[in-house]
PDB file of C-alpha atoms in Angstrom:
ATOM      1  CA  MET A   1      35.069 154.997  62.324  1.00 30.00           C
ATOM      2  CA  PRO A   2      36.948 151.225  62.657  1.00 34.00           C
ATOM      3  CA  ILE A   3      35.224 149.142  60.717  1.00 32.00           C
ATOM      4  CA  THR A   4      33.285 146.539  62.518  1.00 33.00           C
ATOM      5  CA  PRO A   5      30.530 143.662  60.676  1.00 34.00           C
ATOM      6  CA  ALA A   6      27.745 146.315  61.846  1.00 37.00           C
ATOM      7  CA  THR A   7      29.611 149.458  60.083  1.00 34.00           C
ATOM      8  CA  ALA A   8      31.307 147.572  57.397  1.00 37.00           C
ATOM      9  CA  THR A   9      27.838 148.255  55.696  1.00 38.00           C
ATOM     10  CA  HIS A  10      27.389 151.520  56.261  1.00 38.00           C
ATOM     11  CA  SER A  11      30.801 153.095  54.885  1.00 38.00           C
ATOM     12  CA  SER A  12      31.884 153.214  50.871  1.00 35.00           C
ATOM     13  CA  SER A  13      34.360 151.947  50.246  1.00 38.00           C
ATOM     14  CA  ASN A  14      36.129 154.866  48.297  1.00 42.00           C
ATOM     15  CA  GLY A  15      35.139 157.072  51.406  1.00 45.00           C
ATOM     16  CA  THR A  16      32.037 159.047  50.468  1.00 48.00           C
ATOM     17  CA  ALA A  17      28.965 158.280  52.919  1.00 59.00           C
ATOM     18  CA  GLU A  18      25.953 155.986  51.983  1.00 76.00           C
ATOM     19  CA  ALA A  19      22.141 157.030  53.347  1.00 86.00           C
ATOM     20  CA  ILE A  20      22.887 155.834  57.081  1.00 91.00           C
ATOM     21  CA  LEU A  21      19.496 153.718  57.514  1.00 96.00           C
ATOM     22  CA  LEU A  22      17.761 153.100  60.579  1.00 96.00           C
ATOM     23  CA  GLU A  23      15.617 150.098  62.589  1.00 98.00           C
ATOM     24  CA  LEU A  24      11.774 150.654  61.991  1.00 98.00           C
ATOM     25  CA  VAL A  25       9.327 149.352  64.705  1.00 98.00           C
ATOM     26  CA  ASP A  26       6.437 147.944  66.573  1.00 98.00           C
ATOM     27  CA  GLU A  27       4.696 149.438  69.020  1.00 97.00           C
ATOM     28  CA  ASN A  28       6.510 146.386  70.992  1.00 97.00           C
ATOM     29  CA  GLY A  29      10.130 146.855  70.060  1.00 97.00           C
ATOM     30  CA  VAL A  30      10.260 144.247  67.148  1.00 98.00           C
ATOM     31  CA  THR A  31      12.236 145.023  63.539  1.00 97.00           C
ATOM     32  CA  ILE A  32       9.367 145.421  60.832  1.00 98.00           C
ATOM     33  CA  GLY A  33      11.950 147.135  58.413  1.00 98.00           C
ATOM     34  CA  THR A  34      13.806 150.595  57.419  1.00 98.00           C
ATOM     35  CA  ALA A  35      13.652 153.940  56.947  1.00 97.00           C
ATOM     36  CA  GLU A  36      17.059 156.662  55.977  1.00 97.00           C
ATOM     37  CA  LYS A  37      17.748 158.522  58.868  1.00 94.00           C
ATOM     38  CA  LEU A  38      16.194 161.952  58.390  1.00 92.00           C
ATOM     39  CA  SER A  39      13.242 160.482  56.611  1.00 94.00           C
ATOM     40  CA  ALA A  40      12.392 158.666  59.506  1.00 96.00           C
ATOM     41  CA  HIS A  41      11.992 161.508  61.254  1.00 94.00           C
ATOM     42  CA  GLN A  42      10.440 163.534  59.195  1.00 94.00           C
ATOM     43  CA  PRO A  43       6.737 164.549  60.376  1.00 94.00           C
ATOM     44  CA  PRO A  44       4.415 163.031  61.376  1.00 94.00           C
ATOM     45  CA  GLY A  45       8.157 160.185  62.305  1.00 95.00           C
ATOM     46  CA  ARG A  46       8.157 156.531  62.333  1.00 97.00           C
ATOM     47  CA  LEU A  47       9.176 154.446  65.336  1.00 98.00           C
ATOM     48  CA  HIS A  48      12.167 153.658  64.793  1.00 98.00           C
ATOM     49  CA  ARG A  49      15.081 152.513  67.155  1.00 98.00           C
ATOM     50  CA  ALA A  50      17.035 154.259  69.682  1.00 98.00           C
ATOM     51  CA  PHE A  51      19.330 154.544  72.354  1.00 98.00           C
ATOM     52  CA  SER A  52      20.237 156.874  75.296  1.00 98.00           C
ATOM     53  CA  VAL A  53      23.424 156.933  77.181  1.00 98.00           C
ATOM     54  CA  PHE A  54      23.518 158.165  80.983  1.00 98.00           C
ATOM     55  CA  LEU A  55      27.559 157.990  82.357  1.00 98.00           C
ATOM     56  CA  PHE A  56      28.543 159.466  85.588  1.00 98.00           C
ATOM     57  CA  ASP A  57      31.731 160.236  87.149  1.00 97.00           C
ATOM     58  CA  GLU A  58      32.149 158.487  91.128  1.00 95.00           C
ATOM     59  CA  GLN A  59      30.963 161.569  92.651  1.00 96.00           C
ATOM     60  CA  GLY A  60      28.056 160.520  90.730  1.00 97.00           C
ATOM     61  CA  ARG A  61      27.641 163.770  89.291  1.00 98.00           C
ATOM     62  CA  LEU A  62      25.984 163.257  85.374  1.00 98.00           C
ATOM     63  CA  LEU A  63      27.766 164.192  82.054  1.00 98.00           C
ATOM     64  CA  LEU A  64      26.201 166.453  80.076  1.00 98.00           C
ATOM     65  CA  GLN A  65      27.298 166.817  76.431  1.00 97.00           C
ATOM     66  CA  GLN A  66      26.115 170.022  74.217  1.00 97.00           C
ATOM     67  CA  ARG A  67      25.535 168.968  70.815  1.00 94.00           C
ATOM     68  CA  ALA A  68      27.657 170.969  68.577  1.00 90.00           C
ATOM     69  CA  LEU A  69      26.418 173.341  66.638  1.00 89.00           C
ATOM     70  CA  GLY A  70      26.756 171.976  63.015  1.00 81.00           C
ATOM     71  CA  LYS A  71      24.126 168.672  63.658  1.00 83.00           C
ATOM     72  CA  TYR A  72      20.883 168.976  62.013  1.00 71.00           C
ATOM     73  CA  HIS A  73      18.823 167.097  64.489  1.00 75.00           C
ATOM     74  CA  SER A  74      18.821 169.861  67.569  1.00 82.00           C
ATOM     75  CA  PRO A  75      22.196 171.577  67.738  1.00 84.00           C
ATOM     76  CA  GLY A  76      23.576 173.859  70.584  1.00 91.00           C
ATOM     77  CA  VAL A  77      21.687 172.240  73.220  1.00 93.00           C
ATOM     78  CA  TRP A  78      22.309 170.228  75.953  1.00 97.00           C
ATOM     79  CA  SER A  79      21.344 166.747  76.486  1.00 96.00           C
ATOM     80  CA  ASN A  80      21.977 162.972  78.503  1.00 97.00           C
ATOM     81  CA  THR A  81      25.654 161.730  77.699  1.00 98.00           C
ATOM     82  CA  CYS A  82      25.481 160.055  74.736  1.00 97.00           C
ATOM     83  CA  CYS A  83      21.933 159.359  72.471  1.00 94.00           C
ATOM     84  CA  GLY A  84      21.550 157.723  68.687  1.00 95.00           C
ATOM     85  CA  HIS A  85      20.302 155.460  66.415  1.00 96.00           C
ATOM     86  CA  PRO A  86      22.217 151.518  66.665  1.00 97.00           C
ATOM     87  CA  TYR A  87      22.307 150.258  62.494  1.00 96.00           C
ATOM     88  CA  PRO A  88      20.701 147.582  61.224  1.00 97.00           C
ATOM     89  CA  GLY A  89      21.068 144.123  62.635  1.00 96.00           C
ATOM     90  CA  GLU A  90      23.572 146.505  65.912  1.00 97.00           C
ATOM     91  CA  ALA A  91      22.516 145.177  68.782  1.00 98.00           C
ATOM     92  CA  PRO A  92      21.429 148.447  71.317  1.00 98.00           C
ATOM     93  CA  PHE A  93      24.198 148.281  73.700  1.00 98.00           C
ATOM     94  CA  ALA A  94      26.956 147.831  70.838  1.00 97.00           C
ATOM     95  CA  ALA A  95      26.007 150.797  69.201  1.00 98.00           C
ATOM     96  CA  ALA A  96      25.390 153.168  72.563  1.00 98.00           C
ATOM     97  CA  ALA A  97      29.487 151.204  73.591  1.00 97.00           C
ATOM     98  CA  ARG A  98      29.974 152.557  70.372  1.00 97.00           C
ATOM     99  CA  ARG A  99      28.828 155.795  69.744  1.00 97.00           C
ATOM    100  CA  THR A 100      30.270 157.041  73.370  1.00 97.00           C
ATOM    101  CA  HIS A 101      33.415 156.133  72.134  1.00 97.00           C
ATOM    102  CA  GLU A 102      32.936 158.445  68.252  1.00 97.00           C
ATOM    103  CA  GLU A 103      31.595 161.712  70.548  1.00 97.00           C
ATOM    104  CA  LEU A 104      33.082 161.502  72.910  1.00 98.00           C
ATOM    105  CA  GLY A 105      36.633 159.635  73.041  1.00 97.00           C
ATOM    106  CA  VAL A 106      35.936 156.774  76.352  1.00 96.00           C
ATOM    107  CA  SER A 107      34.165 153.697  76.514  1.00 95.00           C
ATOM    108  CA  PRO A 108      32.779 153.572  79.590  1.00 95.00           C
ATOM    109  CA  THR A 109      34.146 151.133  82.563  1.00 92.00           C
ATOM    110  CA  LEU A 110      30.319 150.149  83.269  1.00 94.00           C
ATOM    111  CA  LEU A 111      27.408 150.412  81.298  1.00 97.00           C
ATOM    112  CA  ALA A 112      24.017 148.584  81.571  1.00 97.00           C
ATOM    113  CA  GLU A 113      21.200 148.142  80.711  1.00 97.00           C
ATOM    114  CA  ALA A 114      18.176 150.755  82.426  1.00 98.00           C
ATOM    115  CA  GLY A 115      15.057 149.432  80.470  1.00 97.00           C
ATOM    116  CA  THR A 116      13.310 151.565  77.421  1.00 98.00           C
ATOM    117  CA  VAL A 117      10.559 153.614  76.570  1.00 98.00           C
ATOM    118  CA  ARG A 118       8.574 154.720  74.187  1.00 98.00           C
ATOM    119  CA  TYR A 119       7.891 158.073  72.742  1.00 97.00           C
ATOM    120  CA  ASN A 120       6.940 160.856  70.391  1.00 96.00           C
ATOM    121  CA  HIS A 121       8.173 164.913  70.303  1.00 93.00           C
ATOM    122  CA  PRO A 122       8.418 167.310  67.824  1.00 90.00           C
ATOM    123  CA  ASP A 123      10.942 169.827  67.818  1.00 82.00           C
ATOM    124  CA  PRO A 124       9.725 172.656  66.975  1.00 80.00           C
ATOM    125  CA  ASP A 125      13.258 174.705  65.506  1.00 78.00           C
ATOM    126  CA  SER A 126      14.150 171.467  63.335  1.00 80.00           C
ATOM    127  CA  GLY A 127      10.278 170.710  61.919  1.00 87.00           C
ATOM    128  CA  LEU A 128      11.516 167.241  62.677  1.00 89.00           C
ATOM    129  CA  VAL A 129       9.878 165.051  64.578  1.00 92.00           C
ATOM    130  CA  GLU A 130      11.534 161.863  67.839  1.00 92.00           C
ATOM    131  CA  GLN A 131       9.289 158.720  66.918  1.00 96.00           C
ATOM    132  CA  GLU A 132      11.478 156.840  69.504  1.00 97.00           C
ATOM    133  CA  TYR A 133      11.410 152.876  70.848  1.00 98.00           C
ATOM    134  CA  ASN A 134      14.375 154.184  73.068  1.00 98.00           C
ATOM    135  CA  HIS A 135      16.406 151.714  74.903  1.00 98.00           C
ATOM    136  CA  LEU A 136      18.419 153.201  77.875  1.00 98.00           C
ATOM    137  CA  PHE A 137      21.436 152.862  79.259  1.00 98.00           C
ATOM    138  CA  VAL A 138      23.354 154.216  82.691  1.00 98.00           C
ATOM    139  CA  GLY A 139      27.635 153.163  83.203  1.00 98.00           C
ATOM    140  CA  MET A 140      30.647 154.636  84.985  1.00 98.00           C
ATOM    141  CA  VAL A 141      33.089 157.118  82.809  1.00 97.00           C
ATOM    142  CA  GLN A 142      36.456 157.048  84.500  1.00 95.00           C
ATOM    143  CA  SER A 143      39.284 158.760  81.786  1.00 95.00           C
ATOM    144  CA  PRO A 144      38.943 162.110  80.621  1.00 96.00           C
ATOM    145  CA  LEU A 145      36.824 162.793  78.013  1.00 97.00           C
ATOM    146  CA  ARG A 146      38.148 163.679  73.886  1.00 97.00           C
ATOM    147  CA  PRO A 147      35.045 164.872  72.171  1.00 97.00           C
ATOM    148  CA  ASP A 148      34.583 165.172  68.443  1.00 96.00           C
ATOM    149  CA  PRO A 149      34.278 168.532  68.343  1.00 95.00           C
ATOM    150  CA  GLU A 150      31.830 167.580  64.787  1.00 94.00           C
ATOM    151  CA  GLU A 151      29.823 165.775  67.678  1.00 95.00           C
ATOM    152  CA  VAL A 152      30.123 167.924  70.482  1.00 97.00           C
ATOM    153  CA  GLY A 153      30.112 171.593  71.642  1.00 95.00           C
ATOM    154  CA  THR A 154      31.099 171.010  75.332  1.00 96.00           C
ATOM    155  CA  THR A 155      30.873 168.326  78.199  1.00 98.00           C
ATOM    156  CA  ALA A 156      29.983 168.902  81.439  1.00 98.00           C
ATOM    157  CA  PHE A 157      28.848 167.006  84.800  1.00 98.00           C
ATOM    158  CA  VAL A 158      26.538 168.290  87.159  1.00 98.00           C
ATOM    159  CA  THR A 159      24.840 166.745  90.154  1.00 98.00           C
ATOM    160  CA  PRO A 160      20.911 166.613  89.869  1.00 98.00           C
ATOM    161  CA  ALA A 161      20.558 170.331  91.704  1.00 97.00           C
ATOM    162  CA  GLU A 162      22.912 171.835  88.360  1.00 98.00           C
ATOM    163  CA  LEU A 163      20.673 169.896  86.225  1.00 98.00           C
ATOM    164  CA  ALA A 164      18.287 171.442  88.011  1.00 97.00           C
ATOM    165  CA  GLU A 165      19.424 174.898  87.965  1.00 97.00           C
ATOM    166  CA  ARG A 166      21.024 174.507  84.121  1.00 96.00           C
ATOM    167  CA  HIS A 167      17.901 173.191  82.556  1.00 95.00           C
ATOM    168  CA  ALA A 168      16.043 176.552  84.983  1.00 95.00           C
ATOM    169  CA  LYS A 169      18.094 178.303  82.111  1.00 96.00           C
ATOM    170  CA  ASP A 170      19.257 176.429  79.393  1.00 95.00           C
ATOM    171  CA  THR A 171      17.629 175.039  76.584  1.00 93.00           C
ATOM    172  CA  PHE A 172      17.921 170.737  76.136  1.00 94.00           C
ATOM    173  CA  SER A 173      16.311 168.658  74.063  1.00 91.00           C
ATOM    174  CA  SER A 174      13.137 167.386  73.346  1.00 89.00           C
ATOM    175  CA  TRP A 175      13.963 164.132  74.808  1.00 92.00           C
ATOM    176  CA  PHE A 176      15.760 164.616  77.547  1.00 96.00           C
ATOM    177  CA  MET A 177      13.823 164.946  80.342  1.00 96.00           C
ATOM    178  CA  THR A 178      11.644 161.665  78.791  1.00 97.00           C
ATOM    179  CA  VAL A 179      14.927 159.687  79.024  1.00 98.00           C
ATOM    180  CA  LEU A 180      15.904 160.675  81.917  1.00 98.00           C
ATOM    181  CA  ASP A 181      12.740 159.700  84.358  1.00 97.00           C
ATOM    182  CA  ALA A 182      12.694 156.314  82.195  1.00 98.00           C
ATOM    183  CA  ALA A 183      16.186 155.719  83.586  1.00 98.00           C
ATOM    184  CA  ARG A 184      16.493 156.599  86.982  1.00 97.00           C
ATOM    185  CA  PRO A 185      15.053 153.565  88.836  1.00 97.00           C
ATOM    186  CA  ALA A 186      18.876 152.492  87.050  1.00 98.00           C
ATOM    187  CA  VAL A 187      21.152 155.802  87.950  1.00 98.00           C
ATOM    188  CA  ARG A 188      19.796 155.525  91.820  1.00 97.00           C
ATOM    189  CA  GLU A 189      20.682 152.363  91.953  1.00 97.00           C
ATOM    190  CA  LEU A 190      23.802 152.577  90.556  1.00 97.00           C
ATOM    191  CA  THR A 191      24.534 156.190  92.108  1.00 97.00           C
ATOM    192  CA  GLY A 192      23.388 155.390  95.114  1.00 95.00           C
ATOM    193  CA  PRO A 193      20.964 157.140  97.608  1.00 92.00           C
ATOM    194  CA  ALA A 194      23.701 159.737  98.594  1.00 92.00           C
ATOM    195  CA  ALA A 195      24.102 161.438  94.862  1.00 95.00           C
ATOM    196  CA  GLY A 196      19.863 162.812  95.035  1.00 96.00           C
ATOM    197  CA  TRP A 197      19.432 160.886  91.627  1.00 97.00           C
TER     198      TRP A 197
END
């Protein structure tokens, strides 16, 4: 990962991983402190800043990812293109672009803000809680994907009908439908009526 001002404080000089900190926020999304990532997700959960990205191809199909089996939270489930947490002091837009490249090896050709959504989703499988103030982004992807196997198991581009079929038979992240529904107005504006979102 390239060292930037936002990531410099999250890597040590000897290459060992340090605790990842998240921004804690109030109900209006105003930063009120920080917490270590895992502790923020332990019940009952602490409200923190997050982001979700929805990228589409030129045919208006949504890029899904199946989370890698080695992830401590929601391993092996399907979810939106990319999601994560800004580092303290990092703009959500910058975090969304950074994380999309880290996970999928691609930079969006277009990325636009699509509002925010606040939710509380316990994950029964892991026992963790997603208590998030989530910044939404929609965009386009036109380059070949190069997923990081430690982050992403596999990917798929889907139409709305294909998503409905997959959602009925596969396991999706607890937050997926909440963030997709919140992003739909921006998705429809991006993809146009013919795409069916």
